[in-house]
Coordinates of C-alpha atoms in Angstrom, one line a residue:
X20 CA -67.6 31.2 5.5
X21 CA -69.2 28.3 7.2
X22 CA -66.0 27.5 9.1
X23 CA -65.9 31.2 10.3
X24 CA -69.5 30.9 11.5
X25 CA -68.7 27.7 13.3
X26 CA -65.7 29.3 15.1
X27 CA -67.8 32.3 16.2
X28 CA -70.6 30.0 17.4
X29 CA -68.1 28.0 19.5
X30 CA -66.7 31.2 21.0
X31 CA -70.2 32.5 21.8
X32 CA -71.1 29.2 23.5
X33 CA -67.9 29.1 25.6
X34 CA -67.7 32.8 26.5
X35 CA -70.4 32.9 29.2
X36 CA -68.9 30.1 31.1
X37 CA -65.4 31.6 30.8
X38 CA -66.7 35.0 32.0
X39 CA -68.5 33.3 34.9
X40 CA -65.3 31.5 36.0
X41 CA -63.3 34.7 35.6
X42 CA -65.8 36.7 37.7
X43 CA -65.7 34.0 40.4
X44 CA -61.9 34.0 40.5
X45 CA -61.8 37.8 40.8
X46 CA -64.4 37.7 43.6
X47 CA -62.5 35.1 45.5
X48 CA -59.3 37.0 45.0
X49 CA -60.9 40.2 46.3
X50 CA -62.3 38.4 49.3
X51 CA -58.9 37.1 50.3
X52 CA -57.3 40.5 49.7
X53 CA -60.0 42.2 51.8
X54 CA -59.4 39.8 54.7
X55 CA -55.6 40.3 54.5
X56 CA -55.9 44.1 54.3
X57 CA -58.3 44.0 57.3
X58 CA -55.9 41.9 59.2
X59 CA -53.0 44.4 58.5
X60 CA -55.1 47.4 59.4
X61 CA -56.5 46.1 62.6
X62 CA -53.2 44.6 63.7
X63 CA -55.0 41.4 64.8
X64 CA -52.7 38.7 65.9
X65 CA -53.9 35.5 64.4
X66 CA -52.6 32.3 65.9
X67 CA -53.8 30.0 63.1
X68 CA -50.3 29.8 61.6
X69 CA -48.7 28.8 64.8
X70 CA -51.4 26.2 65.5
X71 CA -51.0 24.7 62.0
X72 CA -47.2 24.6 62.1
X73 CA -47.1 23.0 65.5
X74 CA -49.7 20.4 64.6
X75 CA -47.8 19.5 61.4
X76 CA -44.5 19.5 63.2
X77 CA -45.8 17.0 65.7
X78 CA -47.6 14.7 63.3
X79 CA -45.4 14.7 60.2
X80 CA -42.5 12.7 61.6
X81 CA -44.7 9.8 62.5
X82 CA -46.8 10.0 59.3
X83 CA -43.6 9.6 57.2
X84 CA -43.5 5.9 58.0
X85 CA -47.2 5.4 58.9
X86 CA -48.3 6.1 55.3
X87 CA -46.4 3.0 54.2
X88 CA -47.9 0.9 57.0
X89 CA -51.4 2.0 55.9
X90 CA -50.9 1.7 52.1
X91 CA -48.7 -1.3 51.6
X92 CA -51.3 -3.9 52.7
X93 CA -53.7 -2.6 50.1
X94 CA -51.0 -2.6 47.4
X95 CA -49.9 -6.1 48.4
X96 CA -53.5 -7.3 48.2
X97 CA -53.7 -6.2 44.5
X98 CA -50.3 -7.7 43.8
X99 CA -51.0 -11.1 45.2
X100 CA -54.6 -11.1 43.8
X101 CA -53.3 -10.3 40.3
X102 CA -50.5 -12.9 40.7
X103 CA -53.0 -15.5 41.8
X104 CA -55.2 -14.8 38.7
X105 CA -52.2 -15.1 36.4
X106 CA -50.8 -18.3 38.0
X107 CA -54.2 -20.0 37.7
X108 CA -54.9 -18.7 34.1
X109 CA -55.7 -21.4 31.6
X110 CA -54.1 -19.5 28.8
X111 CA -57.4 -19.1 26.9
X112 CA -59.6 -16.4 28.5
X113 CA -57.9 -13.0 27.8
X114 CA -60.2 -11.3 30.4
X115 CA -58.4 -13.1 33.2
X116 CA -55.0 -11.7 32.1
X117 CA -56.5 -8.3 31.6
X118 CA -57.9 -8.3 35.2
X119 CA -54.6 -9.5 36.5
X120 CA -52.7 -6.6 34.8
X121 CA -55.4 -4.2 36.0
X122 CA -54.8 -5.2 39.6
X123 CA -51.1 -4.9 39.2
X124 CA -51.6 -1.4 37.9
X125 CA -53.8 -0.5 40.9
X126 CA -51.1 -1.7 43.2
X127 CA -48.4 0.3 41.4
X128 CA -50.6 3.5 41.6
X129 CA -51.0 3.0 45.4
X130 CA -47.3 2.5 45.6
X131 CA -46.6 5.8 43.7
X132 CA -49.1 7.7 45.9
X133 CA -47.4 6.2 48.9
X134 CA -44.0 7.5 47.7
X135 CA -45.3 11.0 47.2
X136 CA -47.0 11.2 50.6
X137 CA -43.9 9.8 52.3
X138 CA -41.7 12.5 50.7
X139 CA -44.3 15.1 51.6
X140 CA -44.4 14.3 55.3
X141 CA -40.6 13.9 55.5
X142 CA -40.2 17.3 53.8
X143 CA -42.6 18.9 56.2
X144 CA -40.6 17.4 59.1
X145 CA -37.4 18.8 57.8
X146 CA -38.7 22.3 57.1
X147 CA -40.7 22.7 60.4
X148 CA -38.0 21.0 62.5
X149 CA -40.0 20.4 65.7
X150 CA -37.5 18.1 67.5
X151 CA -34.5 15.9 67.0
X152 CA -36.6 12.9 68.0
X153 CA -39.2 13.7 65.4
X154 CA -36.5 14.2 62.7
X155 CA -34.9 10.8 63.5
X156 CA -38.3 9.1 63.4
X157 CA -39.0 10.6 60.1
X158 CA -35.5 9.6 58.7
X159 CA -36.0 6.0 59.8
X160 CA -39.5 6.0 58.3
X161 CA -38.2 7.5 55.1
X162 CA -35.4 4.9 54.6
X163 CA -37.6 1.9 55.5
X164 CA -40.5 3.2 53.3
X165 CA -38.3 3.9 50.3
X166 CA -36.7 0.4 50.5
X167 CA -40.2 -1.2 50.7
X168 CA -41.6 0.9 47.9
X169 CA -38.7 0.2 45.5
X170 CA -38.8 -3.5 46.2
X171 CA -42.6 -3.6 45.7
X172 CA -42.2 -1.7 42.4
X173 CA -39.5 -4.1 41.2
X174 CA -41.6 -7.2 42.1
X175 CA -44.7 -5.8 40.4
X176 CA -42.8 -4.9 37.2
X177 CA -41.0 -8.2 37.1
X178 CA -44.4 -10.0 37.4
X179 CA -45.8 -7.9 34.6
X180 CA -42.7 -8.8 32.5
X181 CA -43.4 -12.5 33.2
X182 CA -47.0 -12.1 32.1
X183 CA -45.8 -10.2 29.0
X184 CA -42.4 -11.5 27.9
X185 CA -42.1 -8.8 25.3
X186 CA -41.8 -6.1 28.0
X187 CA -38.3 -4.7 28.6
X188 CA -36.6 -2.6 31.3
X189 CA -35.6 -2.8 34.9
X190 CA -36.9 -0.4 37.6
X191 CA -33.2 0.1 38.6
X192 CA -32.3 1.4 35.1
X193 CA -32.3 5.2 34.7
X194 CA -33.8 4.6 31.2
X195 CA -36.5 2.3 32.5
X196 CA -39.5 4.4 31.2
X197 CA -38.0 4.8 27.8
X198 CA -37.2 1.1 27.4
X199 CA -40.7 0.1 28.8
X200 CA -42.4 2.4 26.3
X201 CA -40.4 1.0 23.4
X202 CA -41.5 -2.5 24.4
X203 CA -45.2 -1.5 24.5
X204 CA -47.5 -2.2 21.5
X205 CA -49.5 0.4 19.6
X206 CA -52.6 0.1 21.8
X207 CA -50.6 0.4 25.0
X208 CA -48.8 3.4 23.7
X209 CA -52.0 5.1 22.8
X210 CA -53.3 4.5 26.3
X211 CA -50.1 6.0 27.8
X212 CA -50.4 9.0 25.5
X213 CA -54.0 9.6 26.4
X214 CA -53.3 9.2 30.1
X215 CA -50.4 11.7 29.8
X216 CA -52.6 14.2 28.1
X217 CA -55.1 13.9 30.9
X218 CA -52.4 14.5 33.4
X219 CA -51.3 17.6 31.4
X220 CA -54.8 18.9 31.4
X221 CA -55.2 18.4 35.1
X222 CA -51.9 20.0 35.9
X223 CA -52.9 23.0 33.7
X224 CA -55.7 23.6 36.2
X225 CA -53.8 22.6 39.3
X226 CA -50.7 24.8 38.8
X227 CA -52.5 28.1 38.5
X228 CA -54.6 27.2 41.6
X229 CA -51.4 26.3 43.5
X230 CA -49.9 29.6 42.3
X231 CA -52.8 31.5 43.8
X232 CA -52.6 29.6 47.0
X233 CA -48.8 30.3 47.2
X234 CA -49.4 34.0 46.7
X235 CA -52.1 34.1 49.4
X236 CA -50.0 32.0 51.8
X237 CA -47.0 34.4 51.2
X238 CA -49.2 37.3 52.2
X239 CA -51.0 35.6 55.1
X240 CA -48.4 33.5 56.8
X241 CA -45.0 34.7 58.0
X242 CA -42.0 32.7 56.8
X243 CA -43.6 31.5 53.5
X244 CA -42.0 34.2 51.4
X245 CA -41.7 34.2 47.6
X246 CA -40.1 30.7 47.4
X247 CA -43.4 28.8 47.1
X248 CA -44.5 31.1 44.2
X249 CA -41.1 30.7 42.5
X250 CA -41.3 26.9 42.7
X251 CA -44.8 26.6 41.5
X252 CA -44.0 29.0 38.7
X253 CA -41.0 26.9 37.7
X254 CA -43.1 23.8 37.5
X255 CA -45.7 25.7 35.5
X256 CA -43.0 27.0 33.1
X257 CA -41.5 23.6 32.7
X258 CA -44.8 22.0 31.8
X259 CA -45.7 24.8 29.4
X260 CA -42.3 24.7 27.6
X261 CA -42.1 20.9 27.5
X262 CA -45.5 20.6 25.9
X263 CA -45.0 23.6 23.5
X264 CA -41.5 22.7 22.3
X265 CA -42.4 19.0 21.9
X266 CA -45.5 20.0 19.9
X267 CA -43.3 22.2 17.7
X268 CA -40.8 19.4 17.2
X269 CA -43.5 16.9 16.2
X270 CA -45.3 19.3 13.9
X271 CA -42.2 20.7 12.2
X272 CA -42.2 20.2 8.5
X273 CA -39.8 17.5 7.4
X274 CA -36.8 18.5 5.3
X275 CA -37.1 17.5 1.7
X276 CA -35.0 14.4 0.8
X277 CA -32.4 14.8 -1.8
X278 CA -32.9 12.7 -4.9

């Protein structure tokens, strides 16, 4: 009985916030729908789409390579700073090694963000296709950036393996993440699992928001179509099934062993 009361109390506590978020979402949806319907009824010719597409088409080719030029010095700073800490470590103070690994991790995060932004701007260049010169500039920027990013990741991972001889895996191996995880100790695996769950929670919020944006963009902007909604829905479905099926696998009762 006490457990039932506790469950009801938790529901009552969470319900007002949930209803508030739901009401806010509905209000925003109605606002967008009203604007779109008003646009259709009045036949107003908005040029916002043309302005955005032209601006992105002009800028994206050059940003494909410029992102690496901007991010790589910061990533290299953390790499060399962490390397300097480790090379001058006396082997006694563990905090020094922890700080060195922390700086290597920061550099790798910047490297990963750099990769995503590079692919974003290259993709925008290809889909908008403003000019051949822009496409060629984006292609050169992509090739150079990918080469630099992969080499940086390899150097950073190799340095981490030198700092931790028990670590295994090469960045050029398709099973790198699996081998790296297997070489981590229990505390490191716990941190990885906690970070993965945080990423799952964040994506559980981000994907529905992106779905709404894709629906609105498909209604408001010509040429977007249903593809954006389909792609976001596929990513949402993959995340949901991956988490749900893996949870079922881990929680499945074990078969009794034969004596």
